[in-house]
XYZ file of C-alpha atoms in Angstrom:
614
model
C 37.411 8.705 -12.372
C 38.388 12.470 -12.010
C 36.921 14.567 -9.489
C 36.909 15.492 -5.924
C 34.884 13.577 -3.231
C 32.029 14.949 -1.304
C 31.025 12.863 1.592
C 27.735 12.410 2.493
C 25.128 9.678 4.304
C 28.387 8.147 5.614
C 29.501 7.076 1.935
C 32.179 8.740 -0.495
C 30.449 10.178 -3.307
C 32.617 11.535 -6.318
C 31.694 15.126 -7.779
C 33.032 15.940 -10.587
C 34.965 19.811 -10.275
C 32.473 21.410 -12.777
C 29.223 20.569 -10.891
C 29.632 21.753 -7.625
C 28.241 25.212 -8.760
C 25.052 23.265 -9.737
C 25.267 21.549 -6.778
C 25.120 24.718 -4.406
C 22.177 25.143 -2.254
C 21.102 21.696 -2.535
C 21.449 18.346 -0.462
C 23.227 15.675 -2.026
C 22.407 12.186 -0.624
C 24.231 9.027 -1.921
C 22.282 6.267 -2.801
C 22.808 2.793 -1.165
C 24.750 0.020 -3.488
C 22.356 -2.507 -4.030
C 22.576 -2.526 -7.242
C 25.113 -4.069 -10.439
C 27.902 -2.103 -11.137
C 26.947 -1.527 -14.557
C 26.947 2.170 -15.140
C 23.707 3.624 -15.430
C 21.315 6.310 -14.198
C 19.475 5.772 -10.981
C 17.689 9.060 -10.058
C 17.457 12.490 -10.662
C 16.409 15.834 -9.109
C 15.995 19.254 -10.580
C 18.540 22.154 -9.101
C 17.884 25.555 -8.950
C 19.272 26.474 -12.085
C 16.514 23.890 -13.701
C 19.113 21.782 -14.853
C 19.000 18.017 -14.078
C 21.000 16.314 -11.517
C 21.553 12.685 -12.436
C 22.805 10.169 -9.972
C 24.920 7.590 -12.114
C 26.372 4.455 -10.447
C 29.794 4.154 -10.774
C 31.507 1.413 -12.496
C 34.512 1.331 -9.581
C 34.784 -1.859 -7.825
C 33.917 0.644 -4.752
C 30.506 -0.120 -4.580
C 29.804 3.092 -2.181
C 31.206 5.486 -4.766
C 28.390 7.437 -6.741
C 29.172 9.875 -9.455
C 27.142 12.723 -10.451
C 26.557 14.085 -13.947
C 24.243 16.718 -15.260
C 22.013 16.474 -18.569
C 19.632 18.891 -20.024
C 16.270 18.991 -18.846
C 14.058 16.293 -20.928
C 11.575 17.449 -23.205
C 8.935 19.313 -20.892
C 5.791 17.474 -22.490
C 6.695 13.893 -23.278
C 3.768 11.654 -24.759
C 1.944 10.491 -21.814
C -1.016 7.342 -21.889
C -2.872 8.730 -18.781
C -5.230 5.691 -18.814
C -1.568 3.527 -18.344
C -1.404 5.459 -14.985
C -4.557 4.129 -13.239
C -4.102 1.363 -10.840
C -7.831 0.550 -9.795
C -8.742 3.479 -7.323
C -5.189 4.619 -7.267
C -2.611 6.419 -9.926
C 0.785 4.759 -10.032
C 3.955 5.234 -12.377
C 7.361 5.134 -12.631
C 8.866 8.704 -11.435
C 12.365 8.725 -11.809
C 15.007 6.493 -13.777
C 16.903 4.092 -12.256
C 15.555 0.827 -13.590
C 16.290 -0.469 -16.726
C 13.587 -1.004 -19.045
C 11.231 1.334 -17.065
C 10.876 4.924 -18.807
C 9.323 7.501 -16.518
C 5.458 7.658 -16.687
C 4.561 10.026 -13.913
C 6.597 13.204 -15.086
C 6.257 16.272 -13.109
C 4.188 18.200 -16.067
C 1.856 14.840 -15.849
C 1.614 15.452 -12.023
C 0.698 19.024 -12.615
C -1.864 18.110 -14.751
C -3.208 15.665 -12.370
C -3.624 18.250 -9.622
C -5.558 20.725 -11.915
C -7.575 18.052 -12.987
C -8.696 16.753 -8.822
C -8.992 20.875 -8.215
C -11.654 20.618 -11.149
C -13.121 17.163 -10.381
C -13.535 18.549 -6.564
C -14.948 21.793 -7.775
C -17.438 19.577 -9.760
C -18.872 17.577 -7.016
C -19.134 20.654 -4.587
C -21.115 22.152 -7.679
C -23.569 18.834 -7.829
C -23.924 18.906 -4.071
C -24.932 23.118 -3.916
C -21.538 23.310 -1.721
C -19.430 25.298 -4.320
C -20.436 29.196 -3.491
C -17.449 31.784 -3.484
C -15.574 29.962 -1.008
C -11.651 29.066 -1.955
C -11.407 25.456 -1.848
C -8.509 23.911 0.125
C -6.357 20.459 -0.755
C -4.093 18.713 2.019
C -1.145 16.910 0.151
C 1.226 14.533 1.973
C 3.757 12.125 0.764
C 5.998 9.131 2.033
C 9.488 8.725 1.966
C 10.206 8.084 -1.302
C 12.953 10.121 -3.259
C 10.877 11.427 -5.847
C 8.102 12.817 -3.187
C 9.024 16.613 -3.086
C 9.288 17.113 -6.844
C 5.746 15.254 -7.516
C 4.422 17.355 -4.569
C 5.618 20.549 -5.948
C 3.943 19.755 -9.278
C 0.739 18.712 -7.971
C 0.249 21.781 -5.843
C 0.966 23.586 -8.749
C -1.614 22.145 -10.687
C -3.911 22.816 -7.557
C -2.786 26.696 -7.156
C -3.210 27.469 -10.972
C -7.007 26.348 -10.264
C -7.154 28.838 -7.342
C -6.818 26.102 -4.652
C -5.139 26.824 -1.365
C -2.595 23.902 -0.976
C -1.952 22.938 2.485
C 1.310 20.856 2.543
C 2.141 18.539 5.342
C 5.493 17.110 4.353
C 5.828 13.306 5.072
C 2.519 11.823 6.213
C 0.567 8.955 6.259
C -2.267 7.953 3.752
C -4.721 7.737 6.460
C -3.833 11.210 8.046
C -4.585 12.663 4.857
C -8.227 11.205 4.614
C -8.288 12.411 8.666
C -7.539 16.066 7.268
C -10.855 16.359 5.586
C -12.831 15.722 8.628
C -10.538 17.283 11.510
C -12.042 20.329 12.691
C -9.349 22.566 13.540
C -8.761 25.999 12.114
C -5.081 26.140 13.447
C -4.038 23.222 11.302
C -6.005 24.561 8.181
C -8.800 21.880 8.559
C -10.898 20.389 7.490
C -9.682 20.542 3.940
C -12.200 19.690 1.032
C -9.717 17.186 -0.425
C -6.359 15.058 0.392
C -3.811 13.745 -1.936
C -1.281 11.300 -0.462
C 1.645 10.795 -2.635
C 2.957 7.467 -2.600
C 3.127 4.195 -4.527
C 2.982 1.622 -1.276
C 5.292 -0.569 -1.259
C 6.707 -0.609 -4.677
C 10.181 -0.029 -5.660
C 11.866 3.066 -5.173
C 11.535 4.628 -8.697
C 7.742 4.242 -8.596
C 5.354 7.103 -7.096
C 1.506 7.665 -7.590
C -1.374 9.586 -5.896
C -4.169 8.413 -3.611
C -7.377 11.090 -3.233
C -9.789 11.866 -0.260
C -12.722 13.776 0.441
C -14.761 13.617 3.693
C -16.758 10.813 1.831
C -13.843 8.518 1.452
C -11.214 7.809 -0.789
C -11.815 8.020 -4.720
C -12.825 4.949 -6.668
C -12.153 3.567 -9.992
C -14.678 5.361 -11.969
C -13.475 8.699 -10.152
C -9.714 8.114 -11.175
C -10.830 7.311 -14.986
C -12.368 10.666 -14.861
C -9.433 12.501 -13.258
C -6.892 10.949 -15.715
C -9.155 11.425 -18.594
C -9.647 15.177 -17.417
C -5.578 15.388 -16.750
C -5.021 14.052 -20.491
C -7.067 17.464 -21.923
C -5.174 19.517 -19.600
C -1.880 18.189 -20.312
C -2.553 18.765 -24.156
C -2.875 22.185 -23.423
C -0.185 23.195 -21.004
C 2.906 25.140 -21.992
C 6.310 26.059 -20.059
C 4.202 29.901 -19.519
C 1.509 27.900 -17.801
C 3.808 25.955 -15.801
C 5.515 29.377 -14.659
C 2.226 30.992 -13.893
C 0.821 28.104 -11.688
C 4.381 28.325 -9.902
C 3.978 31.701 -8.742
C 0.606 30.948 -7.593
C 1.921 28.260 -5.435
C 4.083 30.121 -3.868
C 1.494 32.385 -2.418
C -1.275 30.309 -1.983
C 0.879 27.265 0.016
C 0.785 26.848 3.811
C 3.003 24.428 5.511
C 1.303 22.336 8.354
C 2.500 19.396 11.016
C -0.362 17.728 10.686
C 0.902 14.242 11.937
C 1.355 15.512 15.360
C -2.480 15.911 15.670
C -3.108 12.542 13.909
C -0.411 11.142 16.414
C -2.579 12.740 19.188
C -5.738 11.442 18.124
C -4.731 7.754 17.952
C -3.237 8.524 21.463
C -6.295 9.961 23.041
C -8.299 6.682 21.281
C -6.362 4.329 23.105
C -6.367 6.482 26.432
C -10.383 6.522 26.226
C -11.198 2.730 25.286
C -8.464 1.466 27.459
C -9.858 3.356 30.362
C -6.468 2.653 32.117
C -5.218 6.292 32.508
C -2.771 8.342 30.570
C 0.183 5.574 30.454
C -2.169 2.250 30.023
C 0.946 0.827 28.261
C 3.401 1.294 31.111
C 5.459 -1.540 31.478
C 4.952 -3.039 28.099
C 7.900 -3.468 25.300
C 6.603 -2.885 21.851
C 9.005 -2.329 18.809
C 8.165 -0.913 15.512
C 9.421 -1.291 12.453
C 8.903 1.178 9.906
C 10.610 -0.036 6.773
C 12.273 3.334 6.391
C 8.652 4.425 4.953
C 6.291 6.999 6.753
C 5.526 4.989 10.071
C 8.114 5.859 11.993
C 6.051 8.357 13.910
C 4.292 5.650 15.580
C 7.195 4.912 18.007
C 7.800 8.279 19.770
C 4.312 9.871 18.805
C 1.905 6.923 19.916
C 3.469 4.378 22.046
C 5.869 6.227 24.201
C 3.207 9.027 25.371
C 0.946 5.682 26.003
C 4.135 4.506 28.368
C 5.493 1.699 26.172
C 9.108 1.217 26.141
C 9.984 1.700 22.366
C 13.740 0.373 22.471
C 14.846 -1.818 19.641
C 12.614 -0.083 17.424
C 14.211 -0.076 13.795
C 14.301 1.563 10.449
C 12.190 4.742 11.754
C 14.300 7.073 9.653
C 12.436 7.874 6.230
C 14.723 6.702 3.300
C 13.222 6.269 -0.194
C 15.319 3.545 -1.027
C 14.337 1.233 1.488
C 18.015 -0.205 1.989
C 16.729 -2.672 5.060
C 13.764 -4.248 3.317
C 10.770 -3.391 1.477
C 8.089 -1.881 3.679
C 5.334 -4.669 3.196
C 3.707 -6.579 6.176
C 3.088 -9.466 3.145
C 7.256 -9.406 2.238
C 9.125 -12.499 3.932
C 12.024 -10.601 4.590
C 9.983 -7.699 6.311
C 8.545 -9.462 8.478
C 11.741 -11.826 9.438
C 12.960 -8.149 10.437
C 10.395 -7.532 12.963
C 10.436 -11.002 14.337
C 14.151 -11.045 14.735
C 13.790 -7.521 16.558
C 11.082 -9.161 18.996
C 13.304 -11.683 20.007
C 16.397 -10.038 20.439
C 14.840 -7.319 22.193
C 12.478 -9.894 24.395
C 9.703 -7.301 23.448
C 5.802 -8.080 24.068
C 4.918 -7.220 20.914
C 6.313 -5.958 17.566
C 4.306 -3.822 14.807
C 5.460 -3.464 11.302
C 4.059 -0.964 8.646
C 3.819 -0.693 4.760
C 5.691 2.487 3.425
C 2.233 4.908 3.735
C 0.873 3.276 6.860
C -2.710 2.232 5.527
C -1.333 -1.616 6.285
C 0.366 -3.183 9.177
C 0.982 -6.810 10.857
C 2.296 -7.757 14.164
C 4.556 -10.230 15.855
C 3.949 -11.722 19.302
C 6.256 -12.106 21.922
C 7.242 -15.806 20.804
C 7.965 -14.507 17.376
C 4.774 -15.941 16.115
C 3.397 -13.705 12.984
C 0.086 -12.004 13.315
C -0.803 -11.016 9.578
C -2.835 -12.494 6.921
C -5.615 -14.665 8.059
C -4.295 -14.502 11.790
C -4.470 -10.800 11.836
C -7.985 -10.797 10.569
C -9.297 -13.465 12.937
C -7.694 -11.163 15.814
C -9.314 -8.247 14.642
C -12.465 -10.032 13.994
C -12.532 -11.804 17.473
C -12.014 -7.887 19.355
C -14.652 -6.801 16.818
C -17.264 -9.669 17.803
C -16.806 -8.918 21.434
C -17.997 -5.487 20.706
C -20.813 -6.187 18.230
C -21.798 -9.791 18.425
C -22.845 -11.189 15.454
C -21.763 -8.805 13.037
C -20.653 -9.583 9.528
C -17.022 -9.298 8.621
C -16.068 -8.678 4.813
C -13.019 -10.062 3.474
C -11.257 -10.560 0.346
C -11.401 -13.885 -1.576
C -8.189 -15.367 -0.629
C -8.874 -16.134 3.221
C -8.672 -19.381 4.099
C -11.520 -21.665 5.204
C -10.257 -22.028 8.616
C -11.373 -18.628 9.010
C -14.547 -18.880 8.185
C -15.068 -21.667 10.679
C -13.465 -19.445 12.951
C -15.742 -16.625 12.758
C -18.691 -18.231 12.131
C -18.359 -21.217 14.650
C -16.080 -20.151 17.371
C -16.788 -16.167 17.473
C -20.525 -16.331 16.398
C -20.160 -13.857 13.536
C -21.019 -14.334 9.827
C -18.245 -14.196 6.955
C -18.520 -12.573 3.718
C -15.777 -13.749 1.517
C -15.838 -11.155 -1.219
C -13.433 -9.798 -3.828
C -9.533 -8.933 -4.060
C -9.100 -5.496 -3.730
C -9.096 -3.302 -0.387
C -11.148 -0.760 -2.053
C -13.900 -3.435 -3.282
C -13.957 -4.927 0.308
C -14.547 -2.030 2.258
C -17.035 -0.639 -0.370
C -18.943 -4.055 0.230
C -18.840 -3.528 4.125
C -20.498 -0.096 3.443
C -23.068 -1.490 1.032
C -24.211 -3.987 3.755
C -24.784 -1.243 5.957
C -26.693 0.570 3.812
C -29.205 -2.437 3.260
C -29.592 -2.648 6.971
C -26.973 -5.764 7.130
C -24.521 -4.945 10.081
C -21.294 -4.784 9.206
C -18.104 -3.896 11.460
C -14.855 -4.858 9.664
C -13.963 -4.985 5.841
C -10.350 -6.558 5.502
C -8.182 -7.799 3.244
C -5.386 -10.567 3.958
C -2.741 -7.665 2.464
C -3.188 -5.979 5.649
C -5.703 -3.218 4.510
C -8.496 -3.293 7.361
C -11.350 -0.436 7.717
C -13.655 -0.309 10.544
C -17.085 1.344 10.640
C -16.008 2.973 13.827
C -13.079 4.788 12.206
C -15.567 5.969 9.358
C -14.473 3.162 6.993
C -10.893 4.060 6.616
C -8.007 1.690 6.065
C -5.482 2.535 8.495
C -2.718 0.106 9.706
C -2.057 2.415 12.578
C -5.812 2.242 13.796
C -5.650 -1.516 13.645
C -2.464 -1.389 15.956
C -4.488 0.815 17.904
C -7.385 -1.882 18.545
C -4.596 -4.368 19.710
C -3.219 -1.637 21.939
C -6.544 -1.353 23.638
C -6.924 -4.891 24.145
C -3.304 -5.288 26.066
C -4.250 -1.997 28.230
C -7.633 -3.315 29.340
C -6.275 -6.929 30.027
C -3.301 -5.529 32.099
C -5.907 -3.049 34.162
C -8.327 -5.806 34.603
C -5.520 -8.256 35.783
C -6.301 -10.723 33.140
C -2.806 -10.881 31.813
C 0.294 -8.742 30.497
C 1.698 -9.533 27.429
C 0.900 -10.426 23.994
C -0.351 -13.707 25.556
C -3.836 -12.405 25.583
C -3.885 -11.644 21.751
C -2.338 -14.830 21.095
C -4.956 -16.772 22.886
C -7.781 -15.069 21.185
C -6.824 -16.849 18.096
C -5.670 -19.967 19.283
C -8.426 -22.165 17.583
C -8.068 -20.501 14.450
C -7.378 -23.586 12.033
C -4.555 -23.259 9.969
C -3.250 -25.025 6.697
C 0.057 -26.665 6.800
C 0.631 -26.039 3.558
C 0.027 -22.710 1.534
C 1.405 -21.558 -1.873
C 0.629 -18.808 -4.401
C 1.387 -19.276 -7.846
C 1.103 -16.185 -10.662
C -0.108 -17.978 -14.117
C 1.271 -15.309 -16.868
C -0.942 -14.715 -20.107
C 1.300 -13.995 -23.104
C -0.427 -11.104 -24.548
C 1.783 -11.435 -27.868
C 0.513 -14.711 -28.333
C -1.828 -15.864 -31.258
C -4.786 -16.753 -28.864
C -4.654 -13.865 -27.130
C -3.902 -10.878 -29.537
C -7.194 -10.839 -31.113
C -9.159 -11.275 -27.644
C -7.269 -9.406 -25.034
C -6.109 -10.910 -21.943
C -9.152 -10.657 -19.982
C -11.532 -12.718 -22.107
C -8.733 -15.329 -22.623
C -8.466 -15.758 -18.874
C -12.225 -15.982 -18.615
C -11.764 -18.526 -21.088
C -9.590 -20.448 -18.817
C -11.675 -20.261 -15.818
C -14.715 -21.531 -17.856
C -12.916 -24.555 -18.930
C -11.468 -25.154 -15.131
C -15.284 -24.670 -13.900
C -16.589 -27.506 -16.301
C -13.651 -30.150 -15.519
C -14.197 -29.352 -11.767
C -18.275 -30.112 -12.082
C -17.095 -33.464 -13.734
C -14.739 -34.613 -10.635
C -16.384 -35.867 -7.450
C -13.252 -35.556 -5.700
C -13.813 -31.790 -5.995
C -16.526 -29.003 -5.107
C -16.895 -25.501 -6.066
C -17.710 -23.218 -3.901
C -21.696 -22.240 -3.965
C -21.182 -18.903 -3.160
C -18.002 -17.216 -4.598
C -17.661 -13.596 -6.304
C -14.314 -14.157 -8.393
C -12.783 -16.530 -10.369
C -12.997 -20.237 -9.214
C -12.930 -21.405 -5.783
C -12.512 -25.359 -5.134
C -12.463 -27.269 -2.157
C -11.285 -31.090 -2.044
C -8.478 -33.401 -0.420
C -9.083 -31.685 2.722
C -7.736 -28.060 1.155
C -9.071 -25.703 -1.319
C -7.855 -23.513 -4.354
C -8.869 -20.161 -5.983
C -7.583 -19.528 -9.519
C -8.545 -15.844 -10.598
C -7.916 -13.140 -12.794
C -5.752 -10.246 -11.513
C -7.256 -7.254 -10.998
C -5.057 -5.188 -13.091
C -2.218 -7.440 -14.744
C -2.101 -10.250 -17.715
C -2.072 -12.979 -14.527
C -4.092 -15.557 -13.165
C -3.026 -16.023 -9.185
C -3.989 -19.387 -7.874
C -3.680 -19.522 -4.433
C -3.892 -23.200 -2.878
C -3.773 -24.449 0.996
C -3.919 -27.633 2.298
C -3.444 -30.005 5.119
C -0.416 -31.733 3.189
C 2.001 -31.079 -0.069
C 0.480 -34.409 -1.210
C -3.052 -32.631 -0.426
C -1.952 -29.395 -2.405
C -0.025 -31.531 -4.960
C -3.156 -32.953 -5.937
C -4.943 -29.962 -6.138
C -2.369 -28.086 -8.436
C -2.382 -31.352 -10.893
C -6.086 -30.756 -10.897
C -5.514 -26.894 -12.086
C -2.552 -27.673 -14.611
C -4.581 -30.471 -15.920
C -6.794 -27.400 -17.481
C -4.511 -24.649 -17.746
C -1.878 -27.033 -19.737
C -4.549 -26.792 -22.383
C -3.998 -23.105 -23.034
C -0.926 -22.559 -24.713
C -0.529 -18.939 -24.018
C -0.478 -19.566 -20.221
C 3.215 -20.081 -18.503
C 2.478 -22.673 -16.263
C 6.246 -23.379 -15.494
C 5.790 -22.048 -12.001
C 2.969 -24.620 -11.332
C 4.726 -27.537 -12.529
C 7.486 -26.555 -10.593
C 5.560 -26.470 -7.716
C 4.643 -29.835 -7.982
C 7.641 -31.290 -8.966
C 8.570 -29.936 -5.478
C 5.857 -31.625 -3.562
C 6.757 -35.091 -5.236
C 10.251 -34.842 -3.789
C 9.141 -34.531 -0.298
């Protein structure tokens, strides 16, 4: 390969001589070599000359060599199906090339149109509430560590500015901070904002990105997203190169840069100090390590824990890196949990804390290396909340365990409402219960999304960890205990299944049985057939109250088969006291699903075979 070598990020990067002028003034970062050696485009950004600089993996046997090439700017306005960008109450799409078979769907012009659409949506809401007037609206924008963050942020800012909106850019931020910016009263930070936008795709791969929207009333819902995208599609159809340039000029005049994360972190510090009532450094003597997974959560170590007196030595992956070279930033990911567990044990820490990419989810690990996530984390937060609000209702998603229900209701004296999957569904149900007179202070999903009434029903992973920190500090101040044992003891009576699994049964949308009716109707047929079978089996008992899918108890365990919120998939969750029990539950499911030829059930059969071998 011809070319000179440019050193960056401790990797050798070859740059063609003719491209050096194109790269002038731009930062260059080598991509980690975690891909096959087949040459292919990995990522791109636009340089000052508006040519596209494309990173292509070298075919060289040396995997640290990445080559740069320049291609022409692609067609400005490619066809975009805006409806397909909806992911429940979020927007998500492919933002950069790099994964074979995944073309870019969230282009810069598309993001600009979405920014314009949100500005119009926000103004419409203000007008409906009689709050519009002549005041200029302001919208904050933050992003996680993704490599496409800057270009998508700039595009959204253009769309907002084109509608006369003041744009307040936070840079690297967390999703909870974006909501907080709509309620913070601080003119020096240009807050409160009328709206907030977080540029993130949570734990999805590096080539994805997306948007979440907030007002002071909370996050946008599915209907809001559908409205915004429908408007964006119309706006997109009338965009031109001239309109993009005009919006860019407005953005340059109407944008301010703010370091809001310092304020957000300071608010978390104050929350711990006030609740713990143990001085300014209530975590003095505690050793707590943080794993941010190279997402946006690195601030928590230096910005929250250290001011509270904690030792954070051994914290890892705090620096933002949108290629996520160490592990996926996801508290549900096995490798991620193994990484934070290893750090806790290596450092002999009292507690480990791990966040997802945009910090709206979290999990923990105690000093013994025991994970506190999923049902355990819900149980722990529920125990803390029920001490503060005896008898309150705890809302969770549908895949929580029977043991959690027993723990909340029999041990803690609360009420457990097992609702639907989807963090927004869970949170909205908590809000609804309070509106009809049923007290609810916690709505939480097994994924690590959790919202508290005291925190404006914001799903905030950092605030969930604040609840744990307060418990640690308070116990130490009272001389009750020190270390994570105080947390572990709170959930020692939680009954946990010895065997648990999740199998995803994919529906073939091209199958002759599915194409005429769609995957949702086909999936409902499967669930209806399963219901009929269960009702005729004395060994199985269908849950009397259930809000999605078919939940069944039997053989000392349970299973839930439901239709995915967005995909042509039927996820199956099974828990039981032994592999023998879960095998019998799985066999009950396969006796029905095997009758539907468009269902891919090989993974379920493989699980049954594995159980038989043990």
